[in-house]
Amino acid sequence: MTREQYILATQQNSLPRTEQPQFYPVGIYGWRKRCLYFFVLLLLVTMIVNLAMTIWILKVMNFTVDGMGNLRVTKKGIRLEGISEFLLPLYVKEIHSRKDSPLVLQSDRNVTVNARNHMGQLTGQLTVGADAVEAQCKRFEVRASEGGKVLFSADEDEIVIGADRLKVTGTEGAVFGHSVETPHIRAEPSQDLK
C-alpha cells in the first residue's frame, strides 16, 4: 500500500453518503411474538387455577397445623372428633370417648371386636349383629358397674349367675334338670306360687 492510498483510506470522506444506514430489529416480532404472549398468558392462567384449587382443597379438607378435619395429631396419639367412617379394618391400642359423651359404633351389618395374642392368633371375638350378640372366648363375664361384682359368667364347664336377685319371666318359667337349692322363693304380688 502506498502512502497516498493509506492517506486516502484513513481520511474522513467529507462527501455525504446517499445510502441510509440499515437497522436490524432485535427481538421477536410478528406471529412468534403473539405465540409467546399466548403461552405466557396460558401459563399464568394455569398457575392461578392451580393455586385456587390448592386453596380450595385445603379449605374443604380443613387442613391445619395440627391435622386434617376432625383428625388431630397429638403427643399421645391421634384424636378423632365427630362422626367418622372407616372403610377398612381399624387397628388401635385404645379407644376413648370424651367424658361427657358416649362412644357409638355403627355398622350396616355387624360390629366385630377381635382380640389377638402377641403372635397374631385370634383369642377372643365379640360380634354385635342385628339378631344376636355372640362372644367366642375361653370365658365370658358380665360385671356390675359398681364394685365390679360378677353378675354372669360362662365357660366350657359351667354357667354362673351371681346376682342377688334372679327374676325369670315367661310362660314356662324355669326348668331345672337337677335339684335346686335356694334360701327364698316367692311369687309376684297377687300371683300364685307354683
PDB file of C-alpha atoms in Angstrom:
ATOM      1  CA  MET A   1       0.000   0.000   0.000  1.00  0.00           C
ATOM      2  CA  THR A   2       1.441   3.336  -0.954  1.00  0.00           C
ATOM      3  CA  ARG A   3       1.448   6.363   1.194  1.00  0.00           C
ATOM      4  CA  GLU A   4      -1.229   8.093  -0.860  1.00  0.00           C
ATOM      5  CA  GLN A   5      -3.511   5.080  -0.670  1.00  0.00           C
ATOM      6  CA  TYR A   6      -3.034   4.973   3.067  1.00  0.00           C
ATOM      7  CA  ILE A   7      -3.876   8.654   3.480  1.00  0.00           C
ATOM      8  CA  LEU A   8      -6.949   8.326   1.265  1.00  0.00           C
ATOM      9  CA  ALA A   9      -8.121   5.274   3.165  1.00  0.00           C
ATOM     10  CA  THR A  10      -7.647   6.815   6.596  1.00  0.00           C
ATOM     11  CA  GLN A  11      -9.033  10.280   5.845  1.00  0.00           C
ATOM     12  CA  GLN A  12     -12.602  11.075   6.552  1.00  0.00           C
ATOM     13  CA  ASN A  13     -14.590  11.279   3.454  1.00  0.00           C
ATOM     14  CA  SER A  14     -16.419  14.552   3.502  1.00  0.00           C
ATOM     15  CA  LEU A  15     -18.775  13.547   0.752  1.00  0.00           C
ATOM     16  CA  PRO A  16     -22.292  12.823   2.020  1.00  0.00           C
ATOM     17  CA  ARG A  17     -23.415   9.278   1.705  1.00  0.00           C
ATOM     18  CA  THR A  18     -26.562   8.633  -0.173  1.00  0.00           C
ATOM     19  CA  GLU A  19     -27.257   5.240   1.442  1.00  0.00           C
ATOM     20  CA  GLN A  20     -29.462   5.033   4.533  1.00  0.00           C
ATOM     21  CA  PRO A  21     -27.945   3.091   7.399  1.00  0.00           C
ATOM     22  CA  GLN A  22     -29.786  -0.207   7.878  1.00  0.00           C
ATOM     23  CA  PHE A  23     -31.118  -1.043  11.326  1.00  0.00           C
ATOM     24  CA  TYR A  24     -31.856  -4.655  12.087  1.00  0.00           C
ATOM     25  CA  PRO A  25     -34.528  -5.056  14.787  1.00  0.00           C
ATOM     26  CA  VAL A  26     -33.511  -7.089  17.816  1.00  0.00           C
ATOM     27  CA  GLY A  27     -36.168  -9.317  19.452  1.00  0.00           C
ATOM     28  CA  ILE A  28     -39.177 -11.381  18.496  1.00  0.00           C
ATOM     29  CA  TYR A  29     -41.752  -9.866  16.149  1.00  0.00           C
ATOM     30  CA  GLY A  30     -44.834 -10.951  14.288  1.00  0.00           C
ATOM     31  CA  TRP A  31     -46.588 -14.237  14.850  1.00  0.00           C
ATOM     32  CA  ARG A  32     -43.754 -15.519  17.066  1.00  0.00           C
ATOM     33  CA  LYS A  33     -44.354 -12.659  19.488  1.00  0.00           C
ATOM     34  CA  ARG A  34     -48.097 -13.362  19.589  1.00  0.00           C
ATOM     35  CA  CYS A  35     -47.479 -17.080  20.265  1.00  0.00           C
ATOM     36  CA  LEU A  36     -45.040 -16.238  23.051  1.00  0.00           C
ATOM     37  CA  TYR A  37     -47.561 -13.892  24.700  1.00  0.00           C
ATOM     38  CA  PHE A  38     -50.264 -16.553  24.337  1.00  0.00           C
ATOM     39  CA  PHE A  39     -48.113 -19.208  26.041  1.00  0.00           C
ATOM     40  CA  VAL A  40     -47.152 -16.806  28.870  1.00  0.00           C
ATOM     41  CA  LEU A  41     -50.832 -15.956  29.368  1.00  0.00           C
ATOM     42  CA  LEU A  42     -51.772 -19.657  29.314  1.00  0.00           C
ATOM     43  CA  LEU A  43     -49.083 -20.406  31.898  1.00  0.00           C
ATOM     44  CA  LEU A  44     -50.325 -17.561  34.119  1.00  0.00           C
ATOM     45  CA  VAL A  45     -53.937 -18.807  33.941  1.00  0.00           C
ATOM     46  CA  THR A  46     -52.810 -22.371  34.730  1.00  0.00           C
ATOM     47  CA  MET A  47     -50.847 -21.159  37.764  1.00  0.00           C
ATOM     48  CA  ILE A  48     -53.813 -19.155  39.068  1.00  0.00           C
ATOM     49  CA  VAL A  49     -56.218 -22.095  38.640  1.00  0.00           C
ATOM     50  CA  ASN A  50     -53.711 -24.431  40.327  1.00  0.00           C
ATOM     51  CA  LEU A  51     -53.311 -22.058  43.281  1.00  0.00           C
ATOM     52  CA  ALA A  52     -57.083 -21.614  43.589  1.00  0.00           C
ATOM     53  CA  MET A  53     -57.661 -25.406  43.545  1.00  0.00           C
ATOM     54  CA  THR A  54     -54.954 -25.944  46.179  1.00  0.00           C
ATOM     55  CA  ILE A  55     -56.507 -23.324  48.473  1.00  0.00           C
ATOM     56  CA  TRP A  56     -59.963 -24.823  47.891  1.00  0.00           C
ATOM     57  CA  ILE A  57     -58.746 -28.346  48.782  1.00  0.00           C
ATOM     58  CA  LEU A  58     -57.049 -27.035  51.931  1.00  0.00           C
ATOM     59  CA  LYS A  59     -60.255 -25.269  52.960  1.00  0.00           C
ATOM     60  CA  VAL A  60     -62.613 -28.174  52.186  1.00  0.00           C
ATOM     61  CA  MET A  61     -60.416 -30.785  53.895  1.00  0.00           C
ATOM     62  CA  ASN A  62     -59.934 -28.417  56.854  1.00  0.00           C
ATOM     63  CA  PHE A  63     -56.158 -28.746  56.923  1.00  0.00           C
ATOM     64  CA  THR A  64     -54.444 -27.122  59.900  1.00  0.00           C
ATOM     65  CA  VAL A  65     -51.037 -27.326  61.519  1.00  0.00           C
ATOM     66  CA  ASP A  66     -52.413 -29.925  63.975  1.00  0.00           C
ATOM     67  CA  GLY A  67     -54.043 -32.239  61.453  1.00  0.00           C
ATOM     68  CA  MET A  68     -56.805 -32.621  58.910  1.00  0.00           C
ATOM     69  CA  GLY A  69     -60.534 -32.144  59.531  1.00  0.00           C
ATOM     70  CA  ASN A  70     -61.660 -33.907  62.697  1.00  0.00           C
ATOM     71  CA  LEU A  71     -58.326 -35.728  62.893  1.00  0.00           C
ATOM     72  CA  ARG A  72     -55.739 -34.131  65.194  1.00  0.00           C
ATOM     73  CA  VAL A  73     -52.214 -35.389  65.820  1.00  0.00           C
ATOM     74  CA  THR A  74     -51.218 -35.018  69.494  1.00  0.00           C
ATOM     75  CA  LYS A  75     -48.309 -36.191  71.621  1.00  0.00           C
ATOM     76  CA  LYS A  76     -50.414 -39.082  72.979  1.00  0.00           C
ATOM     77  CA  GLY A  77     -51.567 -40.251  69.565  1.00  0.00           C
ATOM     78  CA  ILE A  78     -54.350 -39.342  67.173  1.00  0.00           C
ATOM     79  CA  ARG A  79     -57.528 -37.609  68.307  1.00  0.00           C
ATOM     80  CA  LEU A  80     -60.610 -38.065  66.141  1.00  0.00           C
ATOM     81  CA  GLU A  81     -63.585 -35.830  66.895  1.00  0.00           C
ATOM     82  CA  GLY A  82     -67.052 -36.130  65.426  1.00  0.00           C
ATOM     83  CA  ILE A  83     -68.529 -38.757  63.142  1.00  0.00           C
ATOM     84  CA  SER A  84     -66.009 -40.766  61.119  1.00  0.00           C
ATOM     85  CA  GLU A  85     -66.265 -43.641  58.692  1.00  0.00           C
ATOM     86  CA  PHE A  86     -63.725 -46.448  58.330  1.00  0.00           C
ATOM     87  CA  LEU A  87     -63.874 -48.486  55.148  1.00  0.00           C
ATOM     88  CA  LEU A  88     -61.090 -50.911  56.096  1.00  0.00           C
ATOM     89  CA  PRO A  89     -60.198 -52.505  59.461  1.00  0.00           C
ATOM     90  CA  LEU A  90     -59.076 -50.205  62.259  1.00  0.00           C
ATOM     91  CA  TYR A  91     -56.186 -51.342  64.468  1.00  0.00           C
ATOM     92  CA  VAL A  92     -55.777 -49.389  67.714  1.00  0.00           C
ATOM     93  CA  LYS A  93     -54.452 -49.955  71.191  1.00  0.00           C
ATOM     94  CA  GLU A  94     -57.149 -47.927  72.955  1.00  0.00           C
ATOM     95  CA  ILE A  95     -60.338 -46.097  72.031  1.00  0.00           C
ATOM     96  CA  HIS A  96     -61.747 -43.496  74.413  1.00  0.00           C
ATOM     97  CA  SER A  97     -64.748 -41.251  74.130  1.00  0.00           C
ATOM     98  CA  ARG A  98     -64.995 -37.828  75.682  1.00  0.00           C
ATOM     99  CA  LYS A  99     -66.094 -37.827  79.308  1.00  0.00           C
ATOM    100  CA  ASP A 100     -69.400 -36.129  78.529  1.00  0.00           C
ATOM    101  CA  SER A 101     -70.461 -38.278  75.552  1.00  0.00           C
ATOM    102  CA  PRO A 102     -70.748 -41.991  74.754  1.00  0.00           C
ATOM    103  CA  LEU A 103     -68.703 -43.921  72.220  1.00  0.00           C
ATOM    104  CA  VAL A 104     -71.006 -45.044  69.408  1.00  0.00           C
ATOM    105  CA  LEU A 105     -70.056 -47.726  66.877  1.00  0.00           C
ATOM    106  CA  GLN A 106     -72.436 -48.244  63.963  1.00  0.00           C
ATOM    107  CA  SER A 107     -72.439 -50.691  61.109  1.00  0.00           C
ATOM    108  CA  ASP A 108     -74.796 -51.782  58.355  1.00  0.00           C
ATOM    109  CA  ARG A 109     -74.231 -55.452  59.188  1.00  0.00           C
ATOM    110  CA  ASN A 110     -72.437 -56.000  62.495  1.00  0.00           C
ATOM    111  CA  VAL A 111     -69.662 -54.716  64.736  1.00  0.00           C
ATOM    112  CA  THR A 112     -66.884 -57.188  65.453  1.00  0.00           C
ATOM    113  CA  VAL A 113     -64.152 -56.714  68.041  1.00  0.00           C
ATOM    114  CA  ASN A 114     -61.229 -59.149  67.853  1.00  0.00           C
ATOM    115  CA  ALA A 115     -58.587 -59.849  70.493  1.00  0.00           C
ATOM    116  CA  ARG A 116     -55.289 -61.367  69.402  1.00  0.00           C
ATOM    117  CA  ASN A 117     -52.228 -62.606  71.247  1.00  0.00           C
ATOM    118  CA  HIS A 118     -48.635 -61.498  70.602  1.00  0.00           C
ATOM    119  CA  MET A 119     -48.337 -63.976  67.693  1.00  0.00           C
ATOM    120  CA  GLY A 120     -51.450 -62.588  65.968  1.00  0.00           C
ATOM    121  CA  GLN A 121     -53.688 -65.563  66.734  1.00  0.00           C
ATOM    122  CA  LEU A 122     -57.346 -64.847  67.489  1.00  0.00           C
ATOM    123  CA  THR A 123     -58.046 -65.370  71.210  1.00  0.00           C
ATOM    124  CA  GLY A 124     -61.438 -63.714  71.566  1.00  0.00           C
ATOM    125  CA  GLN A 125     -64.168 -62.224  69.444  1.00  0.00           C
ATOM    126  CA  LEU A 126     -67.275 -60.208  70.241  1.00  0.00           C
ATOM    127  CA  THR A 127     -69.806 -59.718  67.433  1.00  0.00           C
ATOM    128  CA  VAL A 128     -72.827 -57.476  67.810  1.00  0.00           C
ATOM    129  CA  GLY A 129     -75.251 -58.181  64.987  1.00  0.00           C
ATOM    130  CA  ALA A 130     -78.848 -57.368  64.151  1.00  0.00           C
ATOM    131  CA  ASP A 131     -80.125 -60.671  65.548  1.00  0.00           C
ATOM    132  CA  ALA A 132     -77.695 -61.626  68.305  1.00  0.00           C
ATOM    133  CA  VAL A 133     -74.641 -60.783  70.340  1.00  0.00           C
ATOM    134  CA  GLU A 134     -72.038 -63.514  70.030  1.00  0.00           C
ATOM    135  CA  ALA A 135     -68.898 -63.948  72.095  1.00  0.00           C
ATOM    136  CA  GLN A 136     -66.250 -66.536  71.289  1.00  0.00           C
ATOM    137  CA  CYS A 137     -63.667 -66.779  74.044  1.00  0.00           C
ATOM    138  CA  LYS A 138     -62.491 -69.034  76.857  1.00  0.00           C
ATOM    139  CA  ARG A 139     -64.532 -67.201  79.487  1.00  0.00           C
ATOM    140  CA  PHE A 140     -67.331 -64.626  79.186  1.00  0.00           C
ATOM    141  CA  GLU A 141     -68.186 -62.362  82.125  1.00  0.00           C
ATOM    142  CA  VAL A 142     -70.752 -59.669  82.810  1.00  0.00           C
ATOM    143  CA  ARG A 143     -69.796 -57.425  85.726  1.00  0.00           C
ATOM    144  CA  ALA A 144     -71.728 -54.825  87.718  1.00  0.00           C
ATOM    145  CA  SER A 145     -70.797 -51.217  87.080  1.00  0.00           C
ATOM    146  CA  GLU A 146     -70.390 -50.552  90.803  1.00  0.00           C
ATOM    147  CA  GLY A 147     -67.908 -52.744  92.634  1.00  0.00           C
ATOM    148  CA  GLY A 148     -67.175 -54.986  89.673  1.00  0.00           C
ATOM    149  CA  LYS A 149     -69.130 -57.959  91.061  1.00  0.00           C
ATOM    150  CA  VAL A 150     -69.572 -60.815  88.575  1.00  0.00           C
ATOM    151  CA  LEU A 151     -73.252 -60.997  87.599  1.00  0.00           C
ATOM    152  CA  PHE A 152     -72.917 -63.644  84.915  1.00  0.00           C
ATOM    153  CA  SER A 153     -70.046 -65.801  83.748  1.00  0.00           C
ATOM    154  CA  ALA A 154     -69.839 -68.643  81.288  1.00  0.00           C
ATOM    155  CA  ASP A 155     -67.100 -71.015  80.167  1.00  0.00           C
ATOM    156  CA  GLU A 156     -66.925 -74.538  78.763  1.00  0.00           C
ATOM    157  CA  ASP A 157     -67.584 -76.166  82.146  1.00  0.00           C
ATOM    158  CA  GLU A 158     -70.249 -74.037  83.831  1.00  0.00           C
ATOM    159  CA  ILE A 159     -72.509 -71.018  83.750  1.00  0.00           C
ATOM    160  CA  VAL A 160     -72.660 -68.963  86.938  1.00  0.00           C
ATOM    161  CA  ILE A 161     -75.297 -66.367  87.752  1.00  0.00           C
ATOM    162  CA  GLY A 162     -74.084 -64.278  90.640  1.00  0.00           C
ATOM    163  CA  ALA A 163     -76.935 -61.803  91.069  1.00  0.00           C
ATOM    164  CA  ASP A 164     -78.588 -61.228  94.424  1.00  0.00           C
ATOM    165  CA  ARG A 165     -81.972 -61.320  92.720  1.00  0.00           C
ATOM    166  CA  LEU A 166     -82.867 -63.502  89.762  1.00  0.00           C
ATOM    167  CA  LYS A 167     -86.173 -62.873  88.044  1.00  0.00           C
ATOM    168  CA  VAL A 168     -87.354 -65.431  85.495  1.00  0.00           C
ATOM    169  CA  THR A 169     -90.254 -64.345  83.328  1.00  0.00           C
ATOM    170  CA  GLY A 170     -92.048 -66.201  80.585  1.00  0.00           C
ATOM    171  CA  THR A 171     -94.865 -68.653  80.078  1.00  0.00           C
ATOM    172  CA  GLU A 172     -92.860 -71.724  81.034  1.00  0.00           C
ATOM    173  CA  GLY A 173     -90.784 -70.226  83.817  1.00  0.00           C
ATOM    174  CA  ALA A 174     -87.542 -72.024  84.588  1.00  0.00           C
ATOM    175  CA  VAL A 175     -86.979 -75.753  84.116  1.00  0.00           C
ATOM    176  CA  PHE A 176     -84.146 -77.465  86.033  1.00  0.00           C
ATOM    177  CA  GLY A 177     -82.879 -80.943  85.267  1.00  0.00           C
ATOM    178  CA  HIS A 178     -81.402 -81.469  88.744  1.00  0.00           C
ATOM    179  CA  SER A 179     -82.046 -80.247  92.243  1.00  0.00           C
ATOM    180  CA  VAL A 180     -82.168 -76.529  93.044  1.00  0.00           C
ATOM    181  CA  GLU A 181     -81.130 -75.022  96.356  1.00  0.00           C
ATOM    182  CA  THR A 182     -82.280 -71.564  97.367  1.00  0.00           C
ATOM    183  CA  PRO A 183     -82.925 -69.795 100.649  1.00  0.00           C
ATOM    184  CA  HIS A 184     -86.049 -67.990  99.451  1.00  0.00           C
ATOM    185  CA  ILE A 185     -88.740 -68.442  96.791  1.00  0.00           C
ATOM    186  CA  ARG A 186     -91.661 -66.074  96.367  1.00  0.00           C
ATOM    187  CA  ALA A 187     -94.256 -65.265  93.749  1.00  0.00           C
ATOM    188  CA  GLU A 188     -95.177 -61.876  92.358  1.00  0.00           C
ATOM    189  CA  PRO A 189     -97.724 -59.964  94.450  1.00  0.00           C
ATOM    190  CA  SER A 190    -101.246 -61.326  93.970  1.00  0.00           C
ATOM    191  CA  GLN A 191     -99.916 -64.306  91.988  1.00  0.00           C
ATOM    192  CA  ASP A 192     -99.873 -67.975  92.949  1.00  0.00           C
ATOM    193  CA  LEU A 193     -96.588 -69.774  93.558  1.00  0.00           C
ATOM    194  CA  LYS A 194     -96.499 -72.978  91.550  1.00  0.00           C
TER     195      LYS A 194
END
